[in-house]
Amino acid sequence: MILLALAVQAAAPQTAVEAEHAFRRAAQAEGQWTAFRKFATDDAIVFTPQPEKAQEALPTKNPPIAVQWWPAESYISCDGTTAINTGPWVRPKGSGYFTTVWHKQADGGWKWSLDEGDALSTPRALPDKPRVRTASCASISEPTADPVPPLGDKGGDGTSKDGTLRWHWQVDPAGAREFDAWIWNGKTFVTIVSDKVAASK
């Protein structure tokens, strides 16, 4: 039993970058929406364009060709339990970018709690290796209980357990969306992601 548990843990992706790659491979092998549900937490959020629970809102029928995506940047909390990945995606007749919030699970694997992005005429650049940045473990001297006020009618805040990685999202009634994230560098919180998505026409 112990050996089985160790084998399962060894097979689980150990980093958020590895989790993103495993997620993409599962989409190709098992179907796009099947993989999205498999890697999502029970309360994961997607935008359609309004925020909805992924397990309920995602289509049941997989497209014949799954989207392909790759992490270009990965930002990790000091305690290593939370990460935000962002990078390009491509599919037939389309390209764009994604941003995904990941959380380490009890079994050592990872699941995502928020996935968002937008289409672009040209996908974002993909480096040879993902750029990985870990938050400073220095004591946080800025307030941690002061959320960014929502500017629209729907919004939310999130933070890693240790407070070194923060994010905020909001969606206005027309469907325009903003997602911003910050990482602690030992002196202050610096912006790492600032996605702005226009309302659908």
PDB file of C-alpha atoms in Angstrom:
ATOM      1  CA  MET A   1       0.000   0.000   0.000  1.00  0.00           C
ATOM      2  CA  ILE A   2       2.831   2.386   0.898  1.00  0.00           C
ATOM      3  CA  LEU A   3       4.675   1.515  -2.309  1.00  0.00           C
ATOM      4  CA  LEU A   4       1.517   2.198  -4.319  1.00  0.00           C
ATOM      5  CA  ALA A   5       1.071   5.597  -2.667  1.00  0.00           C
ATOM      6  CA  LEU A   6       4.695   6.460  -3.360  1.00  0.00           C
ATOM      7  CA  ALA A   7       4.317   5.406  -7.000  1.00  0.00           C
ATOM      8  CA  VAL A   8       1.234   7.605  -7.434  1.00  0.00           C
ATOM      9  CA  GLN A   9       3.023  10.547  -5.840  1.00  0.00           C
ATOM     10  CA  ALA A  10       6.074  10.032  -8.060  1.00  0.00           C
ATOM     11  CA  ALA A  11       3.847  10.019 -11.144  1.00  0.00           C
ATOM     12  CA  ALA A  12       2.157  13.312 -10.231  1.00  0.00           C
ATOM     13  CA  PRO A  13       3.565  16.483 -11.801  1.00  0.00           C
ATOM     14  CA  GLN A  14       5.968  18.035  -9.288  1.00  0.00           C
ATOM     15  CA  THR A  15       5.910  21.628 -10.572  1.00  0.00           C
ATOM     16  CA  ALA A  16       3.243  23.894 -12.005  1.00  0.00           C
ATOM     17  CA  VAL A  17       5.106  23.910 -15.332  1.00  0.00           C
ATOM     18  CA  GLU A  18       5.027  20.107 -15.411  1.00  0.00           C
ATOM     19  CA  ALA A  19       1.326  20.228 -14.502  1.00  0.00           C
ATOM     20  CA  GLU A  20       0.644  22.575 -17.422  1.00  0.00           C
ATOM     21  CA  HIS A  21       2.409  20.204 -19.824  1.00  0.00           C
ATOM     22  CA  ALA A  22       0.535  17.200 -18.385  1.00  0.00           C
ATOM     23  CA  PHE A  23      -2.724  19.118 -18.758  1.00  0.00           C
ATOM     24  CA  ARG A  24      -1.976  19.851 -22.427  1.00  0.00           C
ATOM     25  CA  ARG A  25      -0.995  16.237 -23.149  1.00  0.00           C
ATOM     26  CA  ALA A  26      -4.205  15.001 -21.524  1.00  0.00           C
ATOM     27  CA  ALA A  27      -6.217  17.363 -23.729  1.00  0.00           C
ATOM     28  CA  GLN A  28      -4.635  15.798 -26.823  1.00  0.00           C
ATOM     29  CA  ALA A  29      -5.038  12.215 -25.590  1.00  0.00           C
ATOM     30  CA  GLU A  30      -8.366  12.303 -23.736  1.00  0.00           C
ATOM     31  CA  GLY A  31     -10.185  15.281 -25.223  1.00  0.00           C
ATOM     32  CA  GLN A  32     -10.024  18.990 -24.494  1.00  0.00           C
ATOM     33  CA  TRP A  33     -12.947  19.419 -22.090  1.00  0.00           C
ATOM     34  CA  THR A  34     -12.349  16.040 -20.456  1.00  0.00           C
ATOM     35  CA  ALA A  35      -8.870  17.224 -19.519  1.00  0.00           C
ATOM     36  CA  PHE A  36     -10.113  20.627 -18.383  1.00  0.00           C
ATOM     37  CA  ARG A  37     -12.464  18.962 -15.915  1.00  0.00           C
ATOM     38  CA  LYS A  38      -9.889  16.396 -14.806  1.00  0.00           C
ATOM     39  CA  PHE A  39      -7.312  19.051 -13.852  1.00  0.00           C
ATOM     40  CA  ALA A  40      -9.782  21.554 -12.348  1.00  0.00           C
ATOM     41  CA  THR A  41     -10.676  21.954  -8.690  1.00  0.00           C
ATOM     42  CA  ASP A  42     -14.326  21.452  -7.769  1.00  0.00           C
ATOM     43  CA  ASP A  43     -14.851  25.227  -7.535  1.00  0.00           C
ATOM     44  CA  ALA A  44     -12.660  26.260 -10.495  1.00  0.00           C
ATOM     45  CA  ILE A  45     -13.758  29.335 -12.454  1.00  0.00           C
ATOM     46  CA  VAL A  46     -13.882  29.983 -16.197  1.00  0.00           C
ATOM     47  CA  PHE A  47     -15.276  32.996 -18.043  1.00  0.00           C
ATOM     48  CA  THR A  48     -17.966  32.634 -20.727  1.00  0.00           C
ATOM     49  CA  PRO A  49     -17.546  35.706 -20.580  1.00  0.00           C
ATOM     50  CA  GLN A  50     -19.194  35.955 -17.152  1.00  0.00           C
ATOM     51  CA  PRO A  51     -17.591  33.899 -14.358  1.00  0.00           C
ATOM     52  CA  GLU A  52     -18.975  30.389 -14.019  1.00  0.00           C
ATOM     53  CA  LYS A  53     -18.000  27.156 -12.289  1.00  0.00           C
ATOM     54  CA  ALA A  54     -15.915  25.187 -14.763  1.00  0.00           C
ATOM     55  CA  GLN A  55     -17.276  21.767 -13.801  1.00  0.00           C
ATOM     56  CA  GLU A  56     -20.770  22.954 -14.722  1.00  0.00           C
ATOM     57  CA  ALA A  57     -20.099  25.391 -17.575  1.00  0.00           C
ATOM     58  CA  LEU A  58     -17.604  23.508 -19.757  1.00  0.00           C
ATOM     59  CA  PRO A  59     -19.056  21.715 -22.800  1.00  0.00           C
ATOM     60  CA  THR A  60     -19.517  17.952 -22.570  1.00  0.00           C
ATOM     61  CA  LYS A  61     -18.546  17.264 -26.187  1.00  0.00           C
ATOM     62  CA  ASN A  62     -14.843  17.504 -26.959  1.00  0.00           C
ATOM     63  CA  PRO A  63     -13.778  19.311 -30.157  1.00  0.00           C
ATOM     64  CA  PRO A  64     -12.165  17.059 -32.805  1.00  0.00           C
ATOM     65  CA  ILE A  65      -8.856  18.914 -32.410  1.00  0.00           C
ATOM     66  CA  ALA A  66      -7.846  20.113 -28.958  1.00  0.00           C
ATOM     67  CA  VAL A  67      -6.236  23.479 -28.363  1.00  0.00           C
ATOM     68  CA  GLN A  68      -2.453  23.426 -27.807  1.00  0.00           C
ATOM     69  CA  TRP A  69      -0.810  25.645 -25.207  1.00  0.00           C
ATOM     70  CA  TRP A  70       2.529  26.060 -23.447  1.00  0.00           C
ATOM     71  CA  PRO A  71       3.653  27.871 -20.283  1.00  0.00           C
ATOM     72  CA  ALA A  72       5.987  30.752 -21.096  1.00  0.00           C
ATOM     73  CA  GLU A  73       6.132  32.144 -17.549  1.00  0.00           C
ATOM     74  CA  SER A  74       5.462  30.551 -14.156  1.00  0.00           C
ATOM     75  CA  TYR A  75       5.223  32.519 -10.916  1.00  0.00           C
ATOM     76  CA  ILE A  76       5.354  30.521  -7.693  1.00  0.00           C
ATOM     77  CA  SER A  77       4.584  31.381  -4.084  1.00  0.00           C
ATOM     78  CA  CYS A  78       7.426  31.149  -1.557  1.00  0.00           C
ATOM     79  CA  ASP A  79       5.915  28.016   0.010  1.00  0.00           C
ATOM     80  CA  GLY A  80       5.634  26.347  -3.413  1.00  0.00           C
ATOM     81  CA  THR A  81       1.924  25.561  -3.078  1.00  0.00           C
ATOM     82  CA  THR A  82       0.448  28.078  -5.529  1.00  0.00           C
ATOM     83  CA  ALA A  83       1.483  29.190  -9.018  1.00  0.00           C
ATOM     84  CA  ILE A  84       0.283  31.339 -11.882  1.00  0.00           C
ATOM     85  CA  ASN A  85       1.233  30.225 -15.392  1.00  0.00           C
ATOM     86  CA  THR A  86       0.776  32.235 -18.556  1.00  0.00           C
ATOM     87  CA  GLY A  87       1.693  31.658 -22.181  1.00  0.00           C
ATOM     88  CA  PRO A  88       0.452  31.216 -25.759  1.00  0.00           C
ATOM     89  CA  TRP A  89      -2.180  28.896 -27.187  1.00  0.00           C
ATOM     90  CA  VAL A  90      -2.949  27.883 -30.747  1.00  0.00           C
ATOM     91  CA  ARG A  91      -5.748  25.987 -32.447  1.00  0.00           C
ATOM     92  CA  PRO A  92      -6.896  25.628 -36.046  1.00  0.00           C
ATOM     93  CA  LYS A  93      -7.637  29.128 -37.356  1.00  0.00           C
ATOM     94  CA  GLY A  94      -6.831  30.831 -34.060  1.00  0.00           C
ATOM     95  CA  SER A  95      -4.233  31.798 -31.461  1.00  0.00           C
ATOM     96  CA  GLY A  96      -4.046  33.684 -28.199  1.00  0.00           C
ATOM     97  CA  TYR A  97      -2.824  33.583 -24.610  1.00  0.00           C
ATOM     98  CA  PHE A  98      -3.914  31.969 -21.345  1.00  0.00           C
ATOM     99  CA  THR A  99      -3.388  32.594 -17.646  1.00  0.00           C
ATOM    100  CA  THR A 100      -4.046  29.803 -15.138  1.00  0.00           C
ATOM    101  CA  VAL A 101      -3.922  29.708 -11.326  1.00  0.00           C
ATOM    102  CA  TRP A 102      -2.625  26.381  -9.944  1.00  0.00           C
ATOM    103  CA  HIS A 103      -2.672  24.831  -6.460  1.00  0.00           C
ATOM    104  CA  LYS A 104      -0.617  21.918  -5.167  1.00  0.00           C
ATOM    105  CA  GLN A 105      -2.755  19.049  -3.895  1.00  0.00           C
ATOM    106  CA  ALA A 106      -2.317  16.654  -0.973  1.00  0.00           C
ATOM    107  CA  ASP A 107      -1.049  13.920  -3.320  1.00  0.00           C
ATOM    108  CA  GLY A 108       1.708  16.196  -4.668  1.00  0.00           C
ATOM    109  CA  GLY A 109      -0.071  16.869  -7.956  1.00  0.00           C
ATOM    110  CA  TRP A 110      -1.598  20.145  -9.107  1.00  0.00           C
ATOM    111  CA  LYS A 111      -5.080  21.398 -10.027  1.00  0.00           C
ATOM    112  CA  TRP A 112      -6.172  24.737 -11.444  1.00  0.00           C
ATOM    113  CA  SER A 113      -8.790  27.034  -9.877  1.00  0.00           C
ATOM    114  CA  LEU A 114      -9.018  29.795 -12.493  1.00  0.00           C
ATOM    115  CA  ASP A 115      -8.385  29.795 -16.219  1.00  0.00           C
ATOM    116  CA  GLU A 116      -8.704  32.817 -18.487  1.00  0.00           C
ATOM    117  CA  GLY A 117      -7.228  34.350 -21.608  1.00  0.00           C
ATOM    118  CA  ASP A 118      -8.079  35.847 -24.951  1.00  0.00           C
ATOM    119  CA  ALA A 119      -7.553  35.488 -28.685  1.00  0.00           C
ATOM    120  CA  LEU A 120      -4.715  37.322 -30.420  1.00  0.00           C
ATOM    121  CA  SER A 121      -3.904  37.722 -34.087  1.00  0.00           C
ATOM    122  CA  THR A 122      -0.359  36.592 -33.246  1.00  0.00           C
ATOM    123  CA  PRO A 123       0.340  34.351 -30.243  1.00  0.00           C
ATOM    124  CA  ARG A 124       2.658  35.536 -27.498  1.00  0.00           C
ATOM    125  CA  ALA A 125       6.321  34.571 -27.783  1.00  0.00           C
ATOM    126  CA  LEU A 126       7.358  31.215 -26.347  1.00  0.00           C
ATOM    127  CA  PRO A 127      10.895  31.062 -24.875  1.00  0.00           C
ATOM    128  CA  ASP A 128      13.047  27.939 -25.207  1.00  0.00           C
ATOM    129  CA  LYS A 129      12.409  27.260 -21.517  1.00  0.00           C
ATOM    130  CA  PRO A 130       9.624  28.704 -19.333  1.00  0.00           C
ATOM    131  CA  ARG A 131      10.724  31.651 -17.207  1.00  0.00           C
ATOM    132  CA  VAL A 132      10.177  30.586 -13.596  1.00  0.00           C
ATOM    133  CA  ARG A 133      10.133  33.104 -10.742  1.00  0.00           C
ATOM    134  CA  THR A 134       9.593  32.254  -7.082  1.00  0.00           C
ATOM    135  CA  ALA A 135       8.386  34.786  -4.538  1.00  0.00           C
ATOM    136  CA  SER A 136      10.707  36.005  -1.818  1.00  0.00           C
ATOM    137  CA  CYS A 137      10.341  34.337   1.566  1.00  0.00           C
ATOM    138  CA  ALA A 138      11.181  37.565   3.385  1.00  0.00           C
ATOM    139  CA  SER A 139       8.541  38.717   5.867  1.00  0.00           C
ATOM    140  CA  ILE A 140       5.693  40.606   4.225  1.00  0.00           C
ATOM    141  CA  SER A 141       5.566  44.169   5.497  1.00  0.00           C
ATOM    142  CA  GLU A 142       2.557  45.262   3.442  1.00  0.00           C
ATOM    143  CA  PRO A 143      -1.079  44.642   4.502  1.00  0.00           C
ATOM    144  CA  THR A 144      -2.431  41.270   3.367  1.00  0.00           C
ATOM    145  CA  ALA A 145      -6.101  41.748   4.250  1.00  0.00           C
ATOM    146  CA  ASP A 146      -6.835  44.722   2.012  1.00  0.00           C
ATOM    147  CA  PRO A 147      -8.368  43.328  -1.219  1.00  0.00           C
ATOM    148  CA  VAL A 148      -8.437  45.320  -4.429  1.00  0.00           C
ATOM    149  CA  PRO A 149     -11.942  46.826  -4.723  1.00  0.00           C
ATOM    150  CA  PRO A 150     -13.922  45.353  -7.645  1.00  0.00           C
ATOM    151  CA  LEU A 151     -14.648  47.861 -10.405  1.00  0.00           C
ATOM    152  CA  GLY A 152     -17.425  45.847 -12.033  1.00  0.00           C
ATOM    153  CA  ASP A 153     -20.410  43.885 -10.790  1.00  0.00           C
ATOM    154  CA  LYS A 154     -18.455  40.642 -10.426  1.00  0.00           C
ATOM    155  CA  GLY A 155     -14.956  40.172  -9.080  1.00  0.00           C
ATOM    156  CA  GLY A 156     -12.784  38.171  -6.754  1.00  0.00           C
ATOM    157  CA  ASP A 157      -9.449  38.078  -4.972  1.00  0.00           C
ATOM    158  CA  GLY A 158      -7.086  35.213  -4.283  1.00  0.00           C
ATOM    159  CA  THR A 159      -3.845  34.660  -2.433  1.00  0.00           C
ATOM    160  CA  SER A 160      -1.443  31.827  -1.768  1.00  0.00           C
ATOM    161  CA  LYS A 161      -1.482  30.347   1.736  1.00  0.00           C
ATOM    162  CA  ASP A 162       1.694  32.228   2.639  1.00  0.00           C
ATOM    163  CA  GLY A 163       0.461  35.498   1.095  1.00  0.00           C
ATOM    164  CA  THR A 164       3.380  35.905  -1.320  1.00  0.00           C
ATOM    165  CA  LEU A 165       1.283  35.514  -4.485  1.00  0.00           C
ATOM    166  CA  ARG A 166      -1.913  37.522  -5.007  1.00  0.00           C
ATOM    167  CA  TRP A 167      -4.433  37.962  -7.809  1.00  0.00           C
ATOM    168  CA  HIS A 168      -7.622  39.868  -8.525  1.00  0.00           C
ATOM    169  CA  TRP A 169     -10.194  39.520 -11.294  1.00  0.00           C
ATOM    170  CA  GLN A 170     -13.305  41.401 -12.301  1.00  0.00           C
ATOM    171  CA  VAL A 171     -15.895  41.220 -15.072  1.00  0.00           C
ATOM    172  CA  ASP A 172     -18.246  44.040 -15.999  1.00  0.00           C
ATOM    173  CA  PRO A 173     -21.846  43.520 -17.181  1.00  0.00           C
ATOM    174  CA  ALA A 174     -20.798  43.666 -20.840  1.00  0.00           C
ATOM    175  CA  GLY A 175     -18.231  40.891 -20.350  1.00  0.00           C
ATOM    176  CA  ALA A 176     -15.031  42.961 -20.320  1.00  0.00           C
ATOM    177  CA  ARG A 177     -12.549  41.314 -17.974  1.00  0.00           C
ATOM    178  CA  GLU A 178      -9.408  42.188 -16.049  1.00  0.00           C
ATOM    179  CA  PHE A 179      -7.014  39.821 -14.313  1.00  0.00           C
ATOM    180  CA  ASP A 180      -4.038  41.137 -12.357  1.00  0.00           C
ATOM    181  CA  ALA A 181      -1.495  39.291 -10.246  1.00  0.00           C
ATOM    182  CA  TRP A 182       1.388  40.305  -7.969  1.00  0.00           C
ATOM    183  CA  ILE A 183       4.373  38.557  -6.403  1.00  0.00           C
ATOM    184  CA  TRP A 184       6.291  39.512  -3.242  1.00  0.00           C
ATOM    185  CA  ASN A 185       9.911  40.411  -4.013  1.00  0.00           C
ATOM    186  CA  GLY A 186      10.998  40.902  -0.417  1.00  0.00           C
ATOM    187  CA  LYS A 187      10.271  44.617  -0.357  1.00  0.00           C
ATOM    188  CA  THR A 188       6.990  45.111  -2.160  1.00  0.00           C
ATOM    189  CA  PHE A 189       4.447  43.405  -4.378  1.00  0.00           C
ATOM    190  CA  VAL A 190       5.242  43.744  -8.075  1.00  0.00           C
ATOM    191  CA  THR A 191       2.879  43.149 -10.988  1.00  0.00           C
ATOM    192  CA  ILE A 192       3.509  39.910 -12.867  1.00  0.00           C
ATOM    193  CA  VAL A 193       0.330  39.590 -14.963  1.00  0.00           C
ATOM    194  CA  SER A 194      -2.083  42.267 -16.184  1.00  0.00           C
ATOM    195  CA  ASP A 195      -4.597  40.852 -18.664  1.00  0.00           C
ATOM    196  CA  LYS A 196      -7.298  43.071 -20.151  1.00  0.00           C
ATOM    197  CA  VAL A 197     -10.028  41.440 -22.223  1.00  0.00           C
ATOM    198  CA  ALA A 198     -12.497  43.564 -24.168  1.00  0.00           C
ATOM    199  CA  ALA A 199     -16.206  42.808 -24.170  1.00  0.00           C
ATOM    200  CA  SER A 200     -17.421  40.599 -27.000  1.00  0.00           C
ATOM    201  CA  LYS A 201     -18.956  42.520 -29.859  1.00  0.00           C
TER     202      LYS A 201
END
